[in-house]
PDB file of C-alpha atoms in Angstrom:
ATOM      1  CA  MET A   1      -0.003   0.029  -0.175  1.00 48.00           C
ATOM      2  CA  LYS A   2       2.891   3.005   1.201  1.00 46.00           C
ATOM      3  CA  GLY A   3       3.958   2.085  -2.292  1.00 48.00           C
ATOM      4  CA  LEU A   4       1.478   2.430  -4.258  1.00 42.00           C
ATOM      5  CA  ARG A   5       0.862   5.958  -2.987  1.00 45.00           C
ATOM      6  CA  ARG A   6       4.228   7.255  -3.238  1.00 45.00           C
ATOM      7  CA  VAL A   7       3.047   6.186  -7.436  1.00 43.00           C
ATOM      8  CA  SER A   8      -0.040   7.895  -6.850  1.00 43.00           C
ATOM      9  CA  ALA A   9       1.437  10.781  -5.483  1.00 44.00           C
ATOM     10  CA  VAL A  10       4.567  10.524  -8.450  1.00 43.00           C
ATOM     11  CA  THR A  11       1.600  10.780 -11.182  1.00 42.00           C
ATOM     12  CA  ILE A  12      -0.148  13.223  -9.406  1.00 42.00           C
ATOM     13  CA  THR A  13       3.311  15.804  -8.965  1.00 45.00           C
ATOM     14  CA  ALA A  14       3.860  15.164 -12.488  1.00 43.00           C
ATOM     15  CA  GLY A  15       0.704  15.522 -14.116  1.00 44.00           C
ATOM     16  CA  ALA A  16       0.572  19.128 -12.084  1.00 44.00           C
ATOM     17  CA  VAL A  17       3.889  19.934 -13.789  1.00 43.00           C
ATOM     18  CA  LEU A  18       2.895  18.731 -16.977  1.00 42.00           C
ATOM     19  CA  THR A  19      -0.600  21.164 -16.484  1.00 44.00           C
ATOM     20  CA  ALA A  20       1.810  24.007 -15.281  1.00 46.00           C
ATOM     21  CA  GLY A  21       4.322  23.764 -18.447  1.00 49.00           C
ATOM     22  CA  ALA A  22       1.209  23.121 -20.384  1.00 47.00           C
ATOM     23  CA  PHE A  23      -0.262  26.909 -19.526  1.00 45.00           C
ATOM     24  CA  THR A  24       3.806  28.428 -19.464  1.00 46.00           C
ATOM     25  CA  ALA A  25       3.404  27.731 -22.855  1.00 47.00           C
ATOM     26  CA  SER A  26       0.035  28.905 -24.059  1.00 45.00           C
ATOM     27  CA  ALA A  27       0.846  32.061 -22.134  1.00 45.00           C
ATOM     28  CA  GLN A  28       4.269  32.593 -24.100  1.00 47.00           C
ATOM     29  CA  ALA A  29       2.543  31.940 -27.316  1.00 46.00           C
ATOM     30  CA  ALA A  30      -0.099  34.145 -26.242  1.00 45.00           C
ATOM     31  CA  THR A  31       2.300  37.087 -26.107  1.00 52.00           C
ATOM     32  CA  THR A  32       4.069  36.109 -28.524  1.00 69.00           C
ATOM     33  CA  ALA A  33       1.242  35.971 -31.280  1.00 87.00           C
ATOM     34  CA  SER A  34       2.476  37.200 -34.357  1.00 93.00           C
ATOM     35  CA  PRO A  35       2.236  41.016 -34.826  1.00 96.00           C
ATOM     36  CA  THR A  36      -0.011  42.745 -37.883  1.00 97.00           C
ATOM     37  CA  ILE A  37       1.220  45.700 -39.469  1.00 98.00           C
ATOM     38  CA  ALA A  38      -0.467  48.978 -41.516  1.00 98.00           C
ATOM     39  CA  ALA A  39       2.526  48.464 -43.818  1.00 98.00           C
ATOM     40  CA  LYS A  40       1.955  46.287 -46.893  1.00 98.00           C
ATOM     41  CA  GLY A  41       5.180  44.548 -46.904  1.00 98.00           C
ATOM     42  CA  GLY A  42       7.597  43.425 -44.071  1.00 98.00           C
ATOM     43  CA  PHE A  43      10.065  41.208 -43.311  1.00 98.00           C
ATOM     44  CA  VAL A  44      12.156  40.606 -39.904  1.00 98.00           C
ATOM     45  CA  MET A  45      15.091  38.478 -39.189  1.00 98.00           C
ATOM     46  CA  ASN A  46      17.833  37.415 -37.005  1.00 98.00           C
ATOM     47  CA  ASN A  47      20.852  39.345 -37.983  1.00 97.00           C
ATOM     48  CA  ALA A  48      23.572  37.163 -37.399  1.00 96.00           C
ATOM     49  CA  THR A  49      21.975  33.664 -38.657  1.00 96.00           C
ATOM     50  CA  GLY A  50      20.211  35.143 -41.189  1.00 95.00           C
ATOM     51  CA  LYS A  51      16.795  33.809 -40.001  1.00 96.00           C
ATOM     52  CA  SER A  52      13.055  34.842 -41.373  1.00 97.00           C
ATOM     53  CA  LEU A  53      11.514  35.477 -37.732  1.00 97.00           C
ATOM     54  CA  PHE A  54       8.147  37.609 -39.447  1.00 98.00           C
ATOM     55  CA  THR A  55       6.905  37.835 -43.148  1.00 98.00           C
ATOM     56  CA  LYS A  56       4.040  39.887 -44.980  1.00 98.00           C
ATOM     57  CA  ALA A  57       4.472  39.951 -48.726  1.00 98.00           C
ATOM     58  CA  ALA A  58       8.129  40.380 -48.379  1.00 98.00           C
ATOM     59  CA  ASP A  59       9.118  38.999 -51.608  1.00 98.00           C
ATOM     60  CA  THR A  60       6.518  41.235 -53.756  1.00 98.00           C
ATOM     61  CA  ARG A  61       8.017  44.162 -54.979  1.00 98.00           C
ATOM     62  CA  LEU A  62       7.352  47.884 -53.905  1.00 97.00           C
ATOM     63  CA  SER A  63       9.257  51.260 -54.568  1.00 96.00           C
ATOM     64  CA  THR A  64      11.571  51.834 -52.577  1.00 96.00           C
ATOM     65  CA  GLY A  65      11.464  55.803 -51.689  1.00 95.00           C
ATOM     66  CA  SER A  66      14.953  57.453 -49.768  1.00 97.00           C
ATOM     67  CA  THR A  67      15.844  53.533 -48.492  1.00 98.00           C
ATOM     68  CA  THR A  68      17.403  53.232 -51.655  1.00 98.00           C
ATOM     69  CA  LYS A  69      19.991  55.665 -49.937  1.00 98.00           C
ATOM     70  CA  ILE A  70      21.515  52.590 -48.476  1.00 98.00           C
ATOM     71  CA  MET A  71      22.760  50.916 -51.714  1.00 98.00           C
ATOM     72  CA  THR A  72      23.501  54.391 -52.365  1.00 98.00           C
ATOM     73  CA  ALA A  73      25.940  54.208 -49.684  1.00 98.00           C
ATOM     74  CA  ARG A  74      27.124  50.745 -50.282  1.00 98.00           C
ATOM     75  CA  VAL A  75      28.656  51.502 -53.498  1.00 98.00           C
ATOM     76  CA  VAL A  76      30.309  54.117 -51.997  1.00 98.00           C
ATOM     77  CA  LEU A  77      31.915  52.356 -49.235  1.00 98.00           C
ATOM     78  CA  ALA A  78      32.664  49.403 -51.555  1.00 98.00           C
ATOM     79  CA  GLN A  79      35.015  51.123 -53.874  1.00 97.00           C
ATOM     80  CA  PRO A  80      38.719  50.173 -53.866  1.00 96.00           C
ATOM     81  CA  ASN A  81      41.206  52.709 -51.873  1.00 96.00           C
ATOM     82  CA  LEU A  82      38.284  54.781 -50.949  1.00 98.00           C
ATOM     83  CA  ASN A  83      39.932  58.171 -49.312  1.00 98.00           C
ATOM     84  CA  LEU A  84      36.466  59.128 -47.203  1.00 98.00           C
ATOM     85  CA  ASP A  85      38.392  62.925 -46.280  1.00 98.00           C
ATOM     86  CA  ALA A  86      38.899  63.004 -50.377  1.00 98.00           C
ATOM     87  CA  LYS A  87      36.722  66.834 -51.136  1.00 97.00           C
ATOM     88  CA  VAL A  88      34.195  67.178 -53.531  1.00 98.00           C
ATOM     89  CA  THR A  89      33.094  70.661 -54.536  1.00 98.00           C
ATOM     90  CA  VAL A  90      29.299  71.564 -54.352  1.00 98.00           C
ATOM     91  CA  GLN A  91      27.602  71.485 -57.986  1.00 98.00           C
ATOM     92  CA  LYS A  92      24.809  73.699 -58.882  1.00 98.00           C
ATOM     93  CA  ALA A  93      23.567  71.038 -60.383  1.00 98.00           C
ATOM     94  CA  TYR A  94      22.889  69.573 -56.972  1.00 98.00           C
ATOM     95  CA  SER A  95      21.314  72.101 -56.197  1.00 95.00           C
ATOM     96  CA  ASP A  96      18.532  72.389 -59.079  1.00 96.00           C
ATOM     97  CA  TYR A  97      18.095  68.997 -58.775  1.00 97.00           C
ATOM     98  CA  ILE A  98      16.419  69.638 -55.589  1.00 96.00           C
ATOM     99  CA  VAL A  99      14.523  72.569 -56.358  1.00 95.00           C
ATOM    100  CA  ASP A 100      13.819  70.655 -59.634  1.00 94.00           C
ATOM    101  CA  ASN A 101      11.973  67.572 -58.031  1.00 92.00           C
ATOM    102  CA  ASN A 102       9.104  68.431 -55.054  1.00 83.00           C
ATOM    103  CA  TRP A 103       9.851  65.057 -53.088  1.00 80.00           C
ATOM    104  CA  ALA A 104      13.182  65.288 -52.868  1.00 91.00           C
ATOM    105  CA  SER A 105      14.761  65.791 -49.359  1.00 95.00           C
ATOM    106  CA  SER A 106      17.777  67.839 -49.097  1.00 97.00           C
ATOM    107  CA  ALA A 107      21.053  68.224 -46.584  1.00 97.00           C
ATOM    108  CA  LYS A 108      20.941  71.901 -48.171  1.00 97.00           C
ATOM    109  CA  LEU A 109      24.345  71.157 -49.429  1.00 98.00           C
ATOM    110  CA  ILE A 110      25.644  74.940 -50.678  1.00 97.00           C
ATOM    111  CA  VAL A 111      26.977  76.188 -54.444  1.00 98.00           C
ATOM    112  CA  GLY A 112      30.573  76.085 -54.500  1.00 98.00           C
ATOM    113  CA  ASP A 113      31.316  74.579 -50.906  1.00 98.00           C
ATOM    114  CA  LYS A 114      34.024  71.798 -50.075  1.00 98.00           C
ATOM    115  CA  VAL A 115      32.302  68.705 -48.532  1.00 98.00           C
ATOM    116  CA  THR A 116      34.394  65.345 -47.738  1.00 98.00           C
ATOM    117  CA  VAL A 117      32.861  62.207 -48.798  1.00 98.00           C
ATOM    118  CA  ARG A 118      32.211  61.401 -45.256  1.00 98.00           C
ATOM    119  CA  GLN A 119      30.529  64.407 -44.672  1.00 98.00           C
ATOM    120  CA  LEU A 120      28.364  62.950 -47.854  1.00 98.00           C
ATOM    121  CA  LEU A 121      27.422  59.854 -46.101  1.00 98.00           C
ATOM    122  CA  TYR A 122      26.287  61.651 -43.648  1.00 98.00           C
ATOM    123  CA  GLY A 123      24.038  64.406 -45.208  1.00 98.00           C
ATOM    124  CA  LEU A 124      23.098  61.069 -47.421  1.00 98.00           C
ATOM    125  CA  MET A 125      21.650  59.242 -45.020  1.00 98.00           C
ATOM    126  CA  LEU A 126      20.480  61.583 -42.051  1.00 98.00           C
ATOM    127  CA  PRO A 127      18.567  64.220 -43.632  1.00 98.00           C
ATOM    128  CA  SER A 128      18.216  62.264 -46.574  1.00 98.00           C
ATOM    129  CA  GLY A 129      20.279  64.552 -49.217  1.00 98.00           C
ATOM    130  CA  CYS A 130      19.071  63.882 -52.597  1.00 98.00           C
ATOM    131  CA  ASP A 131      21.520  66.994 -52.861  1.00 98.00           C
ATOM    132  CA  ALA A 132      23.983  64.172 -51.361  1.00 98.00           C
ATOM    133  CA  ALA A 133      23.312  61.115 -52.960  1.00 98.00           C
ATOM    134  CA  TYR A 134      23.811  63.449 -56.402  1.00 98.00           C
ATOM    135  CA  ALA A 135      26.950  64.444 -55.655  1.00 98.00           C
ATOM    136  CA  LEU A 136      28.226  60.682 -54.105  1.00 98.00           C
ATOM    137  CA  ALA A 137      26.721  59.018 -58.026  1.00 98.00           C
ATOM    138  CA  ASP A 138      28.709  62.393 -59.526  1.00 98.00           C
ATOM    139  CA  LYS A 139      32.177  61.295 -58.002  1.00 98.00           C
ATOM    140  CA  PHE A 140      31.861  57.859 -58.190  1.00 98.00           C
ATOM    141  CA  GLY A 141      30.543  56.940 -61.472  1.00 98.00           C
ATOM    142  CA  THR A 142      32.917  56.989 -63.954  1.00 97.00           C
ATOM    143  CA  GLY A 143      32.102  58.607 -67.908  1.00 98.00           C
ATOM    144  CA  SER A 144      33.321  62.149 -69.121  1.00 97.00           C
ATOM    145  CA  THR A 145      30.018  63.998 -68.158  1.00 98.00           C
ATOM    146  CA  ARG A 146      27.773  64.236 -65.477  1.00 98.00           C
ATOM    147  CA  ALA A 147      24.678  61.877 -67.170  1.00 97.00           C
ATOM    148  CA  ALA A 148      27.256  59.562 -68.013  1.00 98.00           C
ATOM    149  CA  ARG A 149      28.608  59.317 -64.188  1.00 98.00           C
ATOM    150  CA  VAL A 150      25.364  59.246 -63.322  1.00 98.00           C
ATOM    151  CA  LYS A 151      24.186  56.589 -65.205  1.00 98.00           C
ATOM    152  CA  SER A 152      27.602  54.702 -64.002  1.00 98.00           C
ATOM    153  CA  PHE A 153      27.114  54.847 -60.583  1.00 98.00           C
ATOM    154  CA  ILE A 154      23.377  53.493 -60.966  1.00 98.00           C
ATOM    155  CA  GLY A 155      24.658  50.642 -63.031  1.00 98.00           C
ATOM    156  CA  LYS A 156      26.761  50.208 -60.059  1.00 98.00           C
ATOM    157  CA  MET A 157      23.841  49.984 -57.576  1.00 98.00           C
ATOM    158  CA  ASN A 158      22.336  47.408 -59.991  1.00 98.00           C
ATOM    159  CA  THR A 159      25.121  45.214 -60.412  1.00 98.00           C
ATOM    160  CA  THR A 160      25.735  45.219 -56.693  1.00 98.00           C
ATOM    161  CA  ALA A 161      22.288  44.412 -56.034  1.00 98.00           C
ATOM    162  CA  LYS A 162      22.666  41.062 -58.461  1.00 98.00           C
ATOM    163  CA  SER A 163      26.007  39.954 -56.642  1.00 98.00           C
ATOM    164  CA  LEU A 164      24.035  40.526 -53.206  1.00 98.00           C
ATOM    165  CA  GLY A 165      21.294  38.224 -54.525  1.00 98.00           C
ATOM    166  CA  LEU A 166      18.242  40.765 -54.756  1.00 98.00           C
ATOM    167  CA  THR A 167      16.616  39.315 -57.091  1.00 97.00           C
ATOM    168  CA  ASN A 168      13.714  41.948 -56.801  1.00 98.00           C
ATOM    169  CA  THR A 169      15.765  44.826 -56.597  1.00 98.00           C
ATOM    170  CA  HIS A 170      16.392  47.347 -59.274  1.00 98.00           C
ATOM    171  CA  PHE A 171      17.431  50.931 -59.646  1.00 98.00           C
ATOM    172  CA  ASP A 172      16.602  53.876 -61.968  1.00 96.00           C
ATOM    173  CA  SER A 173      17.789  56.476 -59.602  1.00 97.00           C
ATOM    174  CA  PHE A 174      21.054  56.939 -56.900  1.00 97.00           C
ATOM    175  CA  ASP A 175      18.387  58.296 -54.771  1.00 97.00           C
ATOM    176  CA  GLY A 176      14.690  56.363 -55.019  1.00 95.00           C
ATOM    177  CA  ILE A 177      13.355  59.367 -56.792  1.00 94.00           C
ATOM    178  CA  GLY A 178      12.402  56.940 -59.495  1.00 83.00           C
ATOM    179  CA  HIS A 179      11.086  56.462 -63.120  1.00 83.00           C
ATOM    180  CA  GLY A 180       9.586  53.731 -63.072  1.00 85.00           C
ATOM    181  CA  ALA A 181      11.609  51.468 -62.487  1.00 92.00           C
ATOM    182  CA  ASN A 182      13.089  51.247 -58.896  1.00 95.00           C
ATOM    183  CA  TYR A 183      11.656  48.970 -56.677  1.00 97.00           C
ATOM    184  CA  SER A 184      12.850  46.375 -54.084  1.00 98.00           C
ATOM    185  CA  THR A 185      10.967  43.970 -51.302  1.00 98.00           C
ATOM    186  CA  PRO A 186      11.512  43.769 -47.531  1.00 98.00           C
ATOM    187  CA  ARG A 187      13.566  40.517 -47.566  1.00 98.00           C
ATOM    188  CA  ASP A 188      15.588  42.203 -50.603  1.00 98.00           C
ATOM    189  CA  LEU A 189      16.542  45.491 -48.651  1.00 98.00           C
ATOM    190  CA  THR A 190      16.808  44.058 -45.072  1.00 98.00           C
ATOM    191  CA  LYS A 191      19.534  41.965 -46.835  1.00 98.00           C
ATOM    192  CA  LEU A 192      20.843  45.052 -47.955  1.00 98.00           C
ATOM    193  CA  ALA A 193      21.082  46.567 -45.010  1.00 98.00           C
ATOM    194  CA  SER A 194      22.961  43.748 -43.614  1.00 98.00           C
ATOM    195  CA  SER A 195      25.395  43.965 -46.695  1.00 98.00           C
ATOM    196  CA  ALA A 196      26.054  47.812 -45.577  1.00 98.00           C
ATOM    197  CA  MET A 197      25.669  47.310 -41.255  1.00 98.00           C
ATOM    198  CA  LYS A 198      29.108  45.124 -42.392  1.00 97.00           C
ATOM    199  CA  TYR A 199      31.361  48.491 -43.111  1.00 98.00           C
ATOM    200  CA  SER A 200      31.957  50.416 -39.799  1.00 98.00           C
ATOM    201  CA  THR A 201      31.646  53.457 -41.640  1.00 98.00           C
ATOM    202  CA  PHE A 202      27.811  53.089 -42.217  1.00 98.00           C
ATOM    203  CA  ARG A 203      27.320  51.518 -38.796  1.00 98.00           C
ATOM    204  CA  SER A 204      29.161  55.026 -37.578  1.00 98.00           C
ATOM    205  CA  VAL A 205      26.452  57.074 -39.558  1.00 98.00           C
ATOM    206  CA  VAL A 206      23.490  55.206 -39.635  1.00 98.00           C
ATOM    207  CA  LYS A 207      22.971  55.396 -36.183  1.00 98.00           C
ATOM    208  CA  THR A 208      23.857  59.111 -35.448  1.00 98.00           C
ATOM    209  CA  LYS A 209      21.006  61.107 -34.306  1.00 98.00           C
ATOM    210  CA  SER A 210      22.197  64.460 -35.232  1.00 98.00           C
ATOM    211  CA  THR A 211      25.706  66.304 -36.238  1.00 98.00           C
ATOM    212  CA  LYS A 212      27.290  69.494 -37.109  1.00 98.00           C
ATOM    213  CA  GLN A 213      29.957  69.326 -39.839  1.00 97.00           C
ATOM    214  CA  LYS A 214      32.533  71.641 -41.040  1.00 97.00           C
ATOM    215  CA  VAL A 215      32.918  72.290 -44.198  1.00 97.00           C
ATOM    216  CA  THR A 216      34.773  74.676 -46.214  1.00 97.00           C
ATOM    217  CA  THR A 217      33.681  77.378 -48.623  1.00 97.00           C
ATOM    218  CA  LYS A 218      34.213  78.811 -51.687  1.00 95.00           C
ATOM    219  CA  SER A 219      36.047  81.168 -50.877  1.00 95.00           C
ATOM    220  CA  GLY A 220      38.340  79.008 -48.091  1.00 94.00           C
ATOM    221  CA  GLY A 221      36.638  80.401 -45.000  1.00 97.00           C
ATOM    222  CA  TYR A 222      33.725  78.201 -43.305  1.00 97.00           C
ATOM    223  CA  ARG A 223      31.020  76.764 -42.154  1.00 97.00           C
ATOM    224  CA  TYR A 224      28.670  74.743 -39.808  1.00 98.00           C
ATOM    225  CA  MET A 225      26.504  71.917 -41.175  1.00 97.00           C
ATOM    226  CA  SER A 226      24.080  70.881 -38.909  1.00 98.00           C
ATOM    227  CA  TRP A 227      22.006  67.793 -39.682  1.00 98.00           C
ATOM    228  CA  THR A 228      19.142  65.721 -38.270  1.00 98.00           C
ATOM    229  CA  ASN A 229      18.535  62.031 -38.447  1.00 98.00           C
ATOM    230  CA  THR A 230      14.884  61.463 -40.152  1.00 97.00           C
ATOM    231  CA  ASN A 231      14.907  57.633 -38.110  1.00 98.00           C
ATOM    232  CA  ASN A 232      12.986  58.761 -35.075  1.00 95.00           C
ATOM    233  CA  LEU A 233      13.567  55.108 -34.021  1.00 98.00           C
ATOM    234  CA  LEU A 234      17.015  56.520 -32.021  1.00 97.00           C
ATOM    235  CA  GLY A 235      16.399  57.684 -29.006  1.00 93.00           C
ATOM    236  CA  SER A 236      12.672  55.985 -28.556  1.00 97.00           C
ATOM    237  CA  TYR A 237      13.613  52.138 -29.274  1.00 98.00           C
ATOM    238  CA  SER A 238      16.844  50.922 -27.084  1.00 97.00           C
ATOM    239  CA  GLY A 239      18.904  49.000 -28.665  1.00 98.00           C
ATOM    240  CA  THR A 240      18.552  50.983 -32.115  1.00 98.00           C
ATOM    241  CA  ILE A 241      21.583  50.767 -34.144  1.00 98.00           C
ATOM    242  CA  GLY A 242      19.670  52.342 -37.783  1.00 97.00           C
ATOM    243  CA  VAL A 243      19.491  52.249 -40.322  1.00 98.00           C
ATOM    244  CA  LYS A 244      17.270  54.308 -42.790  1.00 98.00           C
ATOM    245  CA  THR A 245      13.652  55.965 -43.361  1.00 98.00           C
ATOM    246  CA  GLY A 246      11.594  56.712 -46.811  1.00 97.00           C
ATOM    247  CA  SER A 247       8.623  57.752 -47.984  1.00 95.00           C
ATOM    248  CA  GLY A 248       6.925  59.230 -51.555  1.00 91.00           C
ATOM    249  CA  PRO A 249       3.887  59.137 -53.490  1.00 92.00           C
ATOM    250  CA  GLU A 250       4.342  55.837 -55.200  1.00 92.00           C
ATOM    251  CA  ALA A 251       6.226  54.177 -51.208  1.00 95.00           C
ATOM    252  CA  LYS A 252       4.466  55.769 -49.304  1.00 96.00           C
ATOM    253  CA  TYR A 253       6.268  55.238 -46.075  1.00 98.00           C
ATOM    254  CA  CYS A 254       8.851  53.338 -45.564  1.00 98.00           C
ATOM    255  CA  LEU A 255      11.655  52.399 -42.684  1.00 98.00           C
ATOM    256  CA  VAL A 256      15.021  50.014 -43.386  1.00 98.00           C
ATOM    257  CA  PHE A 257      15.579  49.450 -39.153  1.00 98.00           C
ATOM    258  CA  ALA A 258      17.625  47.571 -36.602  1.00 98.00           C
ATOM    259  CA  ALA A 259      18.716  47.082 -32.934  1.00 98.00           C
ATOM    260  CA  THR A 260      20.661  45.232 -30.402  1.00 98.00           C
ATOM    261  CA  ARG A 261      19.673  43.733 -26.949  1.00 97.00           C
ATOM    262  CA  SER A 262      21.598  41.599 -25.171  1.00 95.00           C
ATOM    263  CA  GLY A 263      23.575  40.585 -27.621  1.00 95.00           C
ATOM    264  CA  LYS A 264      21.154  39.805 -30.562  1.00 97.00           C
ATOM    265  CA  THR A 265      20.253  42.310 -33.248  1.00 98.00           C
ATOM    266  CA  MET A 266      16.889  42.324 -35.249  1.00 98.00           C
ATOM    267  CA  ILE A 267      16.880  43.856 -39.149  1.00 98.00           C
ATOM    268  CA  GLY A 268      13.880  44.236 -40.687  1.00 98.00           C
ATOM    269  CA  THR A 269      12.245  46.707 -43.174  1.00 98.00           C
ATOM    270  CA  VAL A 270       8.576  48.321 -43.860  1.00 98.00           C
ATOM    271  CA  LEU A 271       7.109  49.075 -46.570  1.00 98.00           C
ATOM    272  CA  ALA A 272       4.266  51.411 -48.029  1.00 98.00           C
ATOM    273  CA  SER A 273       2.756  51.764 -43.935  1.00 98.00           C
ATOM    274  CA  THR A 274       0.287  54.516 -43.924  1.00 98.00           C
ATOM    275  CA  SER A 275       2.189  57.074 -42.393  1.00 97.00           C
ATOM    276  CA  VAL A 276       5.163  58.189 -40.394  1.00 97.00           C
ATOM    277  CA  ASP A 277       3.978  57.088 -36.854  1.00 97.00           C
ATOM    278  CA  ALA A 278       2.502  54.043 -38.210  1.00 98.00           C
ATOM    279  CA  ARG A 279       5.834  52.958 -39.815  1.00 98.00           C
ATOM    280  CA  THR A 280       7.804  53.766 -37.062  1.00 98.00           C
ATOM    281  CA  LYS A 281       4.870  51.559 -34.890  1.00 98.00           C
ATOM    282  CA  ASP A 282       5.187  48.859 -37.394  1.00 98.00           C
ATOM    283  CA  ALA A 283       9.178  48.736 -36.861  1.00 98.00           C
ATOM    284  CA  LYS A 284       8.636  48.385 -33.122  1.00 98.00           C
ATOM    285  CA  LYS A 285       6.018  45.518 -33.169  1.00 98.00           C
ATOM    286  CA  LEU A 286       8.468  43.810 -35.910  1.00 98.00           C
ATOM    287  CA  MET A 287      11.572  44.026 -33.454  1.00 98.00           C
ATOM    288  CA  ASP A 288       9.476  42.976 -30.101  1.00 97.00           C
ATOM    289  CA  TYR A 289       8.243  40.240 -32.143  1.00 97.00           C
ATOM    290  CA  GLY A 290      11.883  39.449 -33.331  1.00 97.00           C
ATOM    291  CA  PHE A 291      13.968  39.395 -30.088  1.00 97.00           C
ATOM    292  CA  SER A 292      10.743  38.002 -27.877  1.00 95.00           C
ATOM    293  CA  ARG A 293      11.728  34.549 -30.666  1.00 91.00           C
TER     294      ARG A 293
END
């Protein structure tokens, strides 16, 4: 009888443990339910392993807006013997481009100023300067005319996309103000950002909330340019390390994002969200979800 009682007690205890375990598992499942986002497309992955953790139309081609500038920076940073301190003189064509394109965001570069390649990368990624993008394309494209150099640079963007295996990505502009053939997908843009984040200069730039840069004026004096990052995850989501916003009539509101917590990095993209606030909320939801997996 004593032996029987012991067996029965063990059975009850084991049953209680099983029940408690099931309860805990179901509670965890409830807290990690797949999120609902406003964006048409979304993707998040573990940056170290490349494991997909959330997908919504992840391979659907969509307009990218200024998230295109991740590729602009990536092409520049991959140049052989790159000198980040090389000076570039701001041309009138760059400021005219801003005037001619209503949706062009600007780093407010001043004609005749001499700015470094590094400063242009800040102007490109923080205020999302289309003038800075133009300057970089002109500097790093090849050809005897500005038009030829820009065309060559966009060619480098597409060659890089192919080399990274971004099969649903194509660029027809250096800044995201496309001409009908500028598109990518949440998965492809995330892979691109992951590749760009391997460059220390890129990481330094995209995690910067604001910067004040000393540039040389046409007369040989100097002025300070102040740029603030359009990515409002910086300072509002713990662990955020980048990367780039985008918007436009076709693109709506886009955000490529990354954050590191407890040694784990989540990286992802939302495309065609409904507002600046919505894209930020979407990104936070996806990172929360990723970190909980």
